[in-house]
Amino acid sequence: MGHGTPDNMNWAGRLQNLLLLVHLRQIVCGSVHFTVPEEQEPGTLAGSFSEYFPPPYQLLTQEYLWMDKNTGNIYTTEQKMDREALCPEETKAEECIILLNAVVGPSGDLIQFPVIIEDINDNAPHFENSEIHLRVSEDVTVGTSLLLDDQAMDQDAGRNGELQYHLENFDDVFSLKIEEPFIMLIVKTGLDREARDQYQILLVATDCGTHPLSATATLIVTVTDVNDNCPSFSSDSPRSVTIPGDARKNMLVAQVSATDPDSGLNAAIVYSLSPKVSERAKKLFSLDSLTGYIRLTQDLQSDTAEELLLKVLASGHHCPPADTQVTVSVLPKANQELTIKIGFIAEQQNQTMVLPENQPPTVLAVLELEGDNSFKGSSLSIEGEVPFTLSLQNGKYLLSTSKPLDYEIKREHHISVVAQGRSAEGSVIVPSRSVIRVLVADVNDNAPHFFQSHYQLEVEENNQPGISLLQVSASDADSGYNGRVTYRLSKHTSTIFNIDPLTGQLSVSASLDREQQGVHKLTVFARDSGSPPLESLATVSICVLDQNDNAPVFLTPHFIFFIHENVPPFAPVGKFGVADPDKGENGNIELNVVNSSGPFVVDNTQRILRTTTNLDREKEDRYELYLLASDHGHPTALTSTARVTIFVEDVNDNQPKVILPSSNSSCLTVSPATMAGTMVTKIYAIDEDSGLNSEITYTHVAPEPMQNSSPFQVDSRSGNITLGQQLLMKDLGMHHLFVVVRDEGKPTPLYSTVWVNLLVNESMEPCHLDKAPTWTGTRDLVQSPSKASICEIENPSSAQLTLLVGLGMMLASLFLLVLSAILYLKKRRSQNKRRHVEENEIALRLKDKYHSDD
């Protein structure tokens, strides 16, 4: 069959698969593996392949690790390894392993090797709930164990994930007992809910890492009640009361009160009268079983005094009743009256006086008692707590204010004046009452009061002009004009803010821009209409919320970077300047390379452009790409682009390549009649580098005894080989010129070598060598340029002339300018007559072959 038939293609495929299987070597578990602690800093050495395989090396995936292709060392990248994120389903007893592939060795073997990610103590324990609630009865037995269901969790493994527990602030009432996998709280002392009904204890979980981390939860133990207390009457429960003989039905006589330290139903108390209470007492009084109120069941019409004894019982659940006694004294009803005569000093109308507030104590009226002269022990008094007093002077009473009156506290007072006394026979006089009304007149003594001294609100930027923001409100305790409030803004407030003087509604007349001002602070004044007016203030803070209204902005639309070729992968190329004035996610910028397949990627953490592979200037010396900056705003992300130009600068990584002669075995016949100075052949070489790295010089190298024996000369710049002198009989035969072709790269020049074989013969027939000549010189003539020198045969018109000019300049610095110029010209003319070849030493590196790489 011909080429390309299906059978041939099938065999080719099988052969390819066979070769792939030969090169694919899966490393068995344990033969090559590396262990790396998690969360290591970038550039941390994780291991080396140099112990197992020869170079070169290439790691196929470089997300978490990268490999030096020459040394085989493996380092961590900027992307830190988080064991808990990479192996979330692994148990703490298992190892976290990731499998990576690499190409190693000269033959490009593909291997797979495991990387074990070691745990570090980077996770603190945590409780699911910050509070753990327990309920325990106060009669619990000492030593009782209470199981804690809420335990702490730790994502770390090994000792880093093992937890220990202890208590803090536990008052030695509780202790902790650990019986894996349970945690129990032990009651160490007896509990009494009435003494303390709740305990708050800190439960601390600490891991066993080298630098232990801990977490706390509040353990709230609530002590529940049992019925272990009975009711008892309080000391302030009344023991005796007095009521008039003409008291009315439902009059409150007294209230008894008992307490039970228990809670809930255990503290319920029921009041009742003892069966031993007299029938008259049962007929006159009733007792509320829940409140303990004792009231009259009927009107009294008693002309004589009497005492009634009430025994009250307080009963609780499963408790014997507690008891107390209340003695009720009934006074005989009065049958005579006293009258009160009032003489007003202040202006009044129908016994109503008007008094401005804030006045100092003032006399309002003079009061006198009128009645039978047989009255004795009569007196006037004021009922209740009021800011007024009665003072007796010359048998008359002066009614005065006891302190300044306050309209805002109470606008109207009723003064109840009571006259009491007994007749000569000892009978009780019916009390006489007179009520005086005092109205308090308002004065402007209160400034407006804001319900809030500071208002805060949030408003999204780009709002509609004229929207309402909030309403401030102030009140004034005064009345009328004194309490009428109006609002205004500080005169330093921006004119875009307005406030309604009557309602306090605050609005903004323009759109707000967070990028110009994120917070506005206003001062609002509230002023009443009194004379003189009073004023107070409140502050308003307006936080302007961000909207994604700004696209990212580059510092320049066109970035230009320079980078040397052959830099390692992930080398920095340049840093981008980009900003987004928005806030939060709206200003969080992500950079990406677009419209380019170039070997570049953006490091967003540092905003640096990095290489992904090695650069070769000889293949590509310039890259053009575009950078897309995108924020994370909602609802729509905003973007902008910038142009990036990257110039790859040359390094001396290419040695000169000899084109002519085509091989070290080629030969050229030269006639003995050739004239001196004739160019007989040429060496032509190229260097793919640029600049000085591509500047080529040619040097004829020969051992010491043969340095001046060749009649041929090599021009160091052009590579032209000329006949330096007329050929003689001794020159007949083969001449092997060993020429070093080197560039002028820094810091170390690179070179190639070639043999130029010239046959001086009368016959001009073509000649050819069966094999290339062999270098027989010493090692020091063929070394690196930095270590030894090589003799160069140069054209006097180039290198020799340069040397003479340099010597002339050195001499010129020692002599006068005119004399040095004359000496320089003489020396130049004398040197041009010399035709001897001078050689300069140039360092070359020893190579295994001395011919063109062709």
mmCIF file with all atom_site columns, N, CA, C and O in Angstrom, residues 553-562 573-579 591 607 609 622-629 640-647:
data_model
loop_
_atom_site.group_PDB
_atom_site.id
_atom_site.type_symbol
_atom_site.label_atom_id
_atom_site.label_alt_id
_atom_site.label_comp_id
_atom_site.label_asym_id
_atom_site.label_entity_id
_atom_site.label_seq_id
_atom_site.pdbx_PDB_ins_code
_atom_site.Cartn_x
_atom_site.Cartn_y
_atom_site.Cartn_z
_atom_site.occupancy
_atom_site.B_iso_or_equiv
_atom_site.pdbx_formal_charge
_atom_site.auth_seq_id
_atom_site.auth_comp_id
_atom_site.auth_asym_id
_atom_site.auth_atom_id
_atom_site.pdbx_PDB_model_num
ATOM 1   N N  . VAL A 1 553 ? -10.717 53.474 36.568 1.00 0.00 ? 553 VAL A N  1
ATOM 2   C CA . VAL A 1 553 ? -9.944  54.435 35.767 1.00 0.00 ? 553 VAL A CA 1
ATOM 3   C C  . VAL A 1 553 ? -8.463  54.065 35.850 1.00 0.00 ? 553 VAL A C  1
ATOM 4   O O  . VAL A 1 553 ? -7.908  53.928 36.947 1.00 0.00 ? 553 VAL A O  1
ATOM 5   N N  . PHE A 1 554 ? -7.839  53.872 34.683 1.00 0.00 ? 554 PHE A N  1
ATOM 6   C CA . PHE A 1 554 ? -6.406  53.609 34.632 1.00 0.00 ? 554 PHE A CA 1
ATOM 7   C C  . PHE A 1 554 ? -5.645  54.934 34.709 1.00 0.00 ? 554 PHE A C  1
ATOM 8   O O  . PHE A 1 554 ? -6.126  55.982 34.245 1.00 0.00 ? 554 PHE A O  1
ATOM 9   N N  . LEU A 1 555 ? -4.442  54.875 35.303 1.00 0.00 ? 555 LEU A N  1
ATOM 10  C CA . LEU A 1 555 ? -3.618  56.079 35.394 1.00 0.00 ? 555 LEU A CA 1
ATOM 11  C C  . LEU A 1 555 ? -3.197  56.577 34.019 1.00 0.00 ? 555 LEU A C  1
ATOM 12  O O  . LEU A 1 555 ? -2.973  57.767 33.829 1.00 0.00 ? 555 LEU A O  1
ATOM 13  N N  . THR A 1 556 ? -3.091  55.660 33.060 1.00 0.00 ? 556 THR A N  1
ATOM 14  C CA . THR A 1 556 ? -2.741  56.036 31.692 1.00 0.00 ? 556 THR A CA 1
ATOM 15  C C  . THR A 1 556 ? -3.456  55.079 30.758 1.00 0.00 ? 556 THR A C  1
ATOM 16  O O  . THR A 1 556 ? -3.663  53.899 31.102 1.00 0.00 ? 556 THR A O  1
ATOM 17  N N  . PRO A 1 557 ? -3.884  55.538 29.592 1.00 0.00 ? 557 PRO A N  1
ATOM 18  C CA . PRO A 1 557 ? -4.569  54.619 28.662 1.00 0.00 ? 557 PRO A CA 1
ATOM 19  C C  . PRO A 1 557 ? -3.624  53.638 27.988 1.00 0.00 ? 557 PRO A C  1
ATOM 20  O O  . PRO A 1 557 ? -4.087  52.665 27.392 1.00 0.00 ? 557 PRO A O  1
ATOM 21  N N  . HIS A 1 558 ? -2.319  53.879 28.078 1.00 0.00 ? 558 HIS A N  1
ATOM 22  C CA . HIS A 1 558 ? -1.353  53.015 27.394 1.00 0.00 ? 558 HIS A CA 1
ATOM 23  C C  . HIS A 1 558 ? -0.155  52.770 28.317 1.00 0.00 ? 558 HIS A C  1
ATOM 24  O O  . HIS A 1 558 ? 0.585   53.699 28.651 1.00 0.00 ? 558 HIS A O  1
ATOM 25  N N  . PHE A 1 559 ? -0.014  51.515 28.762 1.00 0.00 ? 559 PHE A N  1
ATOM 26  C CA . PHE A 1 559 ? 1.119   51.133 29.598 1.00 0.00 ? 559 PHE A CA 1
ATOM 27  C C  . PHE A 1 559 ? 2.203   50.530 28.706 1.00 0.00 ? 559 PHE A C  1
ATOM 28  O O  . PHE A 1 559 ? 1.906   49.725 27.806 1.00 0.00 ? 559 PHE A O  1
ATOM 29  N N  . ILE A 1 560 ? 3.452   50.920 28.949 1.00 0.00 ? 560 ILE A N  1
ATOM 30  C CA . ILE A 1 560 ? 4.594   50.378 28.205 1.00 0.00 ? 560 ILE A CA 1
ATOM 31  C C  . ILE A 1 560 ? 5.565   49.785 29.215 1.00 0.00 ? 560 ILE A C  1
ATOM 32  O O  . ILE A 1 560 ? 6.003   50.469 30.153 1.00 0.00 ? 560 ILE A O  1
ATOM 33  N N  . PHE A 1 561 ? 5.901   48.492 29.021 1.00 0.00 ? 561 PHE A N  1
ATOM 34  C CA . PHE A 1 561 ? 6.812   47.791 29.924 1.00 0.00 ? 561 PHE A CA 1
ATOM 35  C C  . PHE A 1 561 ? 7.956   47.186 29.130 1.00 0.00 ? 561 PHE A C  1
ATOM 36  O O  . PHE A 1 561 ? 7.817   46.860 27.937 1.00 0.00 ? 561 PHE A O  1
ATOM 37  N N  . PHE A 1 562 ? 9.093   47.030 29.809 1.00 0.00 ? 562 PHE A N  1
ATOM 38  C CA . PHE A 1 562 ? 10.265  46.374 29.237 1.00 0.00 ? 562 PHE A CA 1
ATOM 39  C C  . PHE A 1 562 ? 10.649  45.218 30.142 1.00 0.00 ? 562 PHE A C  1
ATOM 40  O O  . PHE A 1 562 ? 10.663  45.357 31.375 1.00 0.00 ? 562 PHE A O  1
ATOM 41  N N  . VAL A 1 573 ? 6.219   41.780 35.276 1.00 0.00 ? 573 VAL A N  1
ATOM 42  C CA . VAL A 1 573 ? 6.485   42.585 34.085 1.00 0.00 ? 573 VAL A CA 1
ATOM 43  C C  . VAL A 1 573 ? 6.312   44.067 34.416 1.00 0.00 ? 573 VAL A C  1
ATOM 44  O O  . VAL A 1 573 ? 7.157   44.893 34.077 1.00 0.00 ? 573 VAL A O  1
ATOM 45  N N  . GLY A 1 574 ? 5.254   44.411 35.090 1.00 0.00 ? 574 GLY A N  1
ATOM 46  C CA . GLY A 1 574 ? 4.991   45.798 35.455 1.00 0.00 ? 574 GLY A CA 1
ATOM 47  C C  . GLY A 1 574 ? 3.752   45.885 36.310 1.00 0.00 ? 574 GLY A C  1
ATOM 48  O O  . GLY A 1 574 ? 2.935   44.959 36.366 1.00 0.00 ? 574 GLY A O  1
ATOM 49  N N  . LYS A 1 575 ? 3.603   46.998 37.002 1.00 0.00 ? 575 LYS A N  1
ATOM 50  C CA . LYS A 1 575 ? 2.468   47.206 37.896 1.00 0.00 ? 575 LYS A CA 1
ATOM 51  C C  . LYS A 1 575 ? 1.512   48.212 37.283 1.00 0.00 ? 575 LYS A C  1
ATOM 52  O O  . LYS A 1 575 ? 1.933   49.208 36.688 1.00 0.00 ? 575 LYS A O  1
ATOM 53  N N  . PHE A 1 576 ? 0.223   47.935 37.460 1.00 0.00 ? 576 PHE A N  1
ATOM 54  C CA . PHE A 1 576 ? -0.800  48.796 36.877 1.00 0.00 ? 576 PHE A CA 1
ATOM 55  C C  . PHE A 1 576 ? -1.337  49.758 37.930 1.00 0.00 ? 576 PHE A C  1
ATOM 56  O O  . PHE A 1 576 ? -1.557  49.381 39.079 1.00 0.00 ? 576 PHE A O  1
ATOM 57  N N  . GLY A 1 577 ? -1.545  50.975 37.511 1.00 0.00 ? 577 GLY A N  1
ATOM 58  C CA . GLY A 1 577 ? -2.214  51.950 38.355 1.00 0.00 ? 577 GLY A CA 1
ATOM 59  C C  . GLY A 1 577 ? -3.659  52.092 37.907 1.00 0.00 ? 577 GLY A C  1
ATOM 60  O O  . GLY A 1 577 ? -3.940  52.533 36.793 1.00 0.00 ? 577 GLY A O  1
ATOM 61  N N  . VAL A 1 578 ? -4.580  51.666 38.747 1.00 0.00 ? 578 VAL A N  1
ATOM 62  C CA . VAL A 1 578 ? -5.995  51.730 38.414 1.00 0.00 ? 578 VAL A CA 1
ATOM 63  C C  . VAL A 1 578 ? -6.763  51.991 39.697 1.00 0.00 ? 578 VAL A C  1
ATOM 64  O O  . VAL A 1 578 ? -6.393  51.501 40.763 1.00 0.00 ? 578 VAL A O  1
ATOM 65  N N  . ALA A 1 579 ? -7.803  52.779 39.613 1.00 0.00 ? 579 ALA A N  1
ATOM 66  C CA . ALA A 1 579 ? -8.578  53.143 40.805 1.00 0.00 ? 579 ALA A CA 1
ATOM 67  C C  . ALA A 1 579 ? -10.056 53.234 40.434 1.00 0.00 ? 579 ALA A C  1
ATOM 68  O O  . ALA A 1 579 ? -10.408 53.486 39.283 1.00 0.00 ? 579 ALA A O  1
ATOM 69  N N  . LEU A 1 591 ? -8.682  42.689 37.390 1.00 0.00 ? 591 LEU A N  1
ATOM 70  C CA . LEU A 1 591 ? -8.017  42.934 36.116 1.00 0.00 ? 591 LEU A CA 1
ATOM 71  C C  . LEU A 1 591 ? -7.873  41.618 35.358 1.00 0.00 ? 591 LEU A C  1
ATOM 72  O O  . LEU A 1 591 ? -7.561  40.575 35.956 1.00 0.00 ? 591 LEU A O  1
ATOM 73  N N  . ARG A 1 607 ? -1.861  43.606 41.629 1.00 0.00 ? 607 ARG A N  1
ATOM 74  C CA . ARG A 1 607 ? -2.074  44.343 40.380 1.00 0.00 ? 607 ARG A CA 1
ATOM 75  C C  . ARG A 1 607 ? -0.792  44.415 39.556 1.00 0.00 ? 607 ARG A C  1
ATOM 76  O O  . ARG A 1 607 ? -0.378  45.485 39.103 1.00 0.00 ? 607 ARG A O  1
ATOM 77  N N  . LEU A 1 609 ? 1.371   42.565 36.330 1.00 0.00 ? 609 LEU A N  1
ATOM 78  C CA . LEU A 1 609 ? 1.353   41.683 35.174 1.00 0.00 ? 609 LEU A CA 1
ATOM 79  C C  . LEU A 1 609 ? 2.542   40.743 35.274 1.00 0.00 ? 609 LEU A C  1
ATOM 80  O O  . LEU A 1 609 ? 3.675   41.185 35.469 1.00 0.00 ? 609 LEU A O  1
ATOM 81  N N  . ARG A 1 622 ? 7.939   41.697 20.854 1.00 0.00 ? 622 ARG A N  1
ATOM 82  C CA . ARG A 1 622 ? 6.983   42.729 21.259 1.00 0.00 ? 622 ARG A CA 1
ATOM 83  C C  . ARG A 1 622 ? 5.592   42.088 21.374 1.00 0.00 ? 622 ARG A C  1
ATOM 84  O O  . ARG A 1 622 ? 5.208   41.272 20.542 1.00 0.00 ? 622 ARG A O  1
ATOM 85  N N  . TYR A 1 623 ? 4.886   42.494 22.418 1.00 0.00 ? 623 TYR A N  1
ATOM 86  C CA . TYR A 1 623 ? 3.531   41.981 22.626 1.00 0.00 ? 623 TYR A CA 1
ATOM 87  C C  . TYR A 1 623 ? 2.590   43.174 22.801 1.00 0.00 ? 623 TYR A C  1
ATOM 88  O O  . TYR A 1 623 ? 2.926   44.144 23.486 1.00 0.00 ? 623 TYR A O  1
ATOM 89  N N  . GLU A 1 624 ? 1.453   43.061 22.182 1.00 0.00 ? 624 GLU A N  1
ATOM 90  C CA . GLU A 1 624 ? 0.396   44.058 22.334 1.00 0.00 ? 624 GLU A CA 1
ATOM 91  C C  . GLU A 1 624 ? -0.825  43.353 22.937 1.00 0.00 ? 624 GLU A C  1
ATOM 92  O O  . GLU A 1 624 ? -1.274  42.326 22.409 1.00 0.00 ? 624 GLU A O  1
ATOM 93  N N  . LEU A 1 625 ? -1.329  43.875 24.022 1.00 0.00 ? 625 LEU A N  1
ATOM 94  C CA . LEU A 1 625 ? -2.515  43.277 24.615 1.00 0.00 ? 625 LEU A CA 1
ATOM 95  C C  . LEU A 1 625 ? -3.365  44.370 25.246 1.00 0.00 ? 625 LEU A C  1
ATOM 96  O O  . LEU A 1 625 ? -2.937  45.520 25.376 1.00 0.00 ? 625 LEU A O  1
ATOM 97  N N  . TYR A 1 626 ? -4.567  43.990 25.631 1.00 0.00 ? 626 TYR A N  1
ATOM 98  C CA . TYR A 1 626 ? -5.487  44.924 26.280 1.00 0.00 ? 626 TYR A CA 1
ATOM 99  C C  . TYR A 1 626 ? -5.856  44.403 27.656 1.00 0.00 ? 626 TYR A C  1
ATOM 100 O O  . TYR A 1 626 ? -6.017  43.193 27.853 1.00 0.00 ? 626 TYR A O  1
ATOM 101 N N  . LEU A 1 627 ? -5.960  45.315 28.551 1.00 0.00 ? 627 LEU A N  1
ATOM 102 C CA . LEU A 1 627 ? -6.274  44.994 29.940 1.00 0.00 ? 627 LEU A CA 1
ATOM 103 C C  . LEU A 1 627 ? -7.693  45.473 30.242 1.00 0.00 ? 627 LEU A C  1
ATOM 104 O O  . LEU A 1 627 ? -8.031  46.627 29.983 1.00 0.00 ? 627 LEU A O  1
ATOM 105 N N  . LEU A 1 628 ? -8.520  44.576 30.776 1.00 0.00 ? 628 LEU A N  1
ATOM 106 C CA . LEU A 1 628 ? -9.897  44.915 31.134 1.00 0.00 ? 628 LEU A CA 1
ATOM 107 C C  . LEU A 1 628 ? -9.994  45.034 32.649 1.00 0.00 ? 628 LEU A C  1
ATOM 108 O O  . LEU A 1 628 ? -9.671  44.098 33.384 1.00 0.00 ? 628 LEU A O  1
ATOM 109 N N  . ALA A 1 629 ? -10.402 46.192 33.109 1.00 0.00 ? 629 ALA A N  1
ATOM 110 C CA . ALA A 1 629 ? -10.644 46.417 34.543 1.00 0.00 ? 629 ALA A CA 1
ATOM 111 C C  . ALA A 1 629 ? -12.141 46.396 34.779 1.00 0.00 ? 629 ALA A C  1
ATOM 112 O O  . ALA A 1 629 ? -12.889 47.141 34.152 1.00 0.00 ? 629 ALA A O  1
ATOM 113 N N  . SER A 1 640 ? -13.483 49.218 32.120 1.00 0.00 ? 640 SER A N  1
ATOM 114 C CA . SER A 1 640 ? -12.685 50.103 31.271 1.00 0.00 ? 640 SER A CA 1
ATOM 115 C C  . SER A 1 640 ? -11.473 49.305 30.796 1.00 0.00 ? 640 SER A C  1
ATOM 116 O O  . SER A 1 640 ? -11.130 48.275 31.375 1.00 0.00 ? 640 SER A O  1
ATOM 117 N N  . THR A 1 641 ? -10.854 49.778 29.730 1.00 0.00 ? 641 THR A N  1
ATOM 118 C CA . THR A 1 641 ? -9.726  49.059 29.143 1.00 0.00 ? 641 THR A CA 1
ATOM 119 C C  . THR A 1 641 ? -8.527  49.974 29.010 1.00 0.00 ? 641 THR A C  1
ATOM 120 O O  . THR A 1 641 ? -8.658  51.204 28.951 1.00 0.00 ? 641 THR A O  1
ATOM 121 N N  . ALA A 1 642 ? -7.370  49.346 28.952 1.00 0.00 ? 642 ALA A N  1
ATOM 122 C CA . ALA A 1 642 ? -6.119  50.064 28.704 1.00 0.00 ? 642 ALA A CA 1
ATOM 123 C C  . ALA A 1 642 ? -5.260  49.204 27.775 1.00 0.00 ? 642 ALA A C  1
ATOM 124 O O  . ALA A 1 642 ? -5.328  47.966 27.809 1.00 0.00 ? 642 ALA A O  1
ATOM 125 N N  . ARG A 1 643 ? -4.482  49.866 26.982 1.00 0.00 ? 643 ARG A N  1
ATOM 126 C CA . ARG A 1 643 ? -3.581  49.172 26.064 1.00 0.00 ? 643 ARG A CA 1
ATOM 127 C C  . ARG A 1 643 ? -2.246  48.934 26.761 1.00 0.00 ? 643 ARG A C  1
ATOM 128 O O  . ARG A 1 643 ? -1.765  49.793 27.502 1.00 0.00 ? 643 ARG A O  1
ATOM 129 N N  . VAL A 1 644 ? -1.678  47.765 26.526 1.00 0.00 ? 644 VAL A N  1
ATOM 130 C CA . VAL A 1 644 ? -0.398  47.405 27.147 1.00 0.00 ? 644 VAL A CA 1
ATOM 131 C C  . VAL A 1 644 ? 0.557   46.966 26.051 1.00 0.00 ? 644 VAL A C  1
ATOM 132 O O  . VAL A 1 644 ? 0.228   46.079 25.251 1.00 0.00 ? 644 VAL A O  1
ATOM 133 N N  . THR A 1 645 ? 1.721   47.588 25.992 1.00 0.00 ? 645 THR A N  1
ATOM 134 C CA . THR A 1 645 ? 2.780   47.194 25.062 1.00 0.00 ? 645 THR A CA 1
ATOM 135 C C  . THR A 1 645 ? 3.970   46.705 25.869 1.00 0.00 ? 645 THR A C  1
ATOM 136 O O  . THR A 1 645 ? 4.434   47.399 26.788 1.00 0.00 ? 645 THR A O  1
ATOM 137 N N  . ILE A 1 646 ? 4.447   45.503 25.533 1.00 0.00 ? 646 ILE A N  1
ATOM 138 C CA . ILE A 1 646 ? 5.560   44.888 26.263 1.00 0.00 ? 646 ILE A CA 1
ATOM 139 C C  . ILE A 1 646 ? 6.692   44.654 25.273 1.00 0.00 ? 646 ILE A C  1
ATOM 140 O O  . ILE A 1 646 ? 6.516   43.947 24.265 1.00 0.00 ? 646 ILE A O  1
ATOM 141 N N  . PHE A 1 647 ? 7.836   45.270 25.533 1.00 0.00 ? 647 PHE A N  1
ATOM 142 C CA . PHE A 1 647 ? 9.033   45.065 24.719 1.00 0.00 ? 647 PHE A CA 1
ATOM 143 C C  . PHE A 1 647 ? 9.935   44.057 25.425 1.00 0.00 ? 647 PHE A C  1
ATOM 144 O O  . PHE A 1 647 ? 10.276  44.235 26.598 1.00 0.00 ? 647 PHE A O  1
#
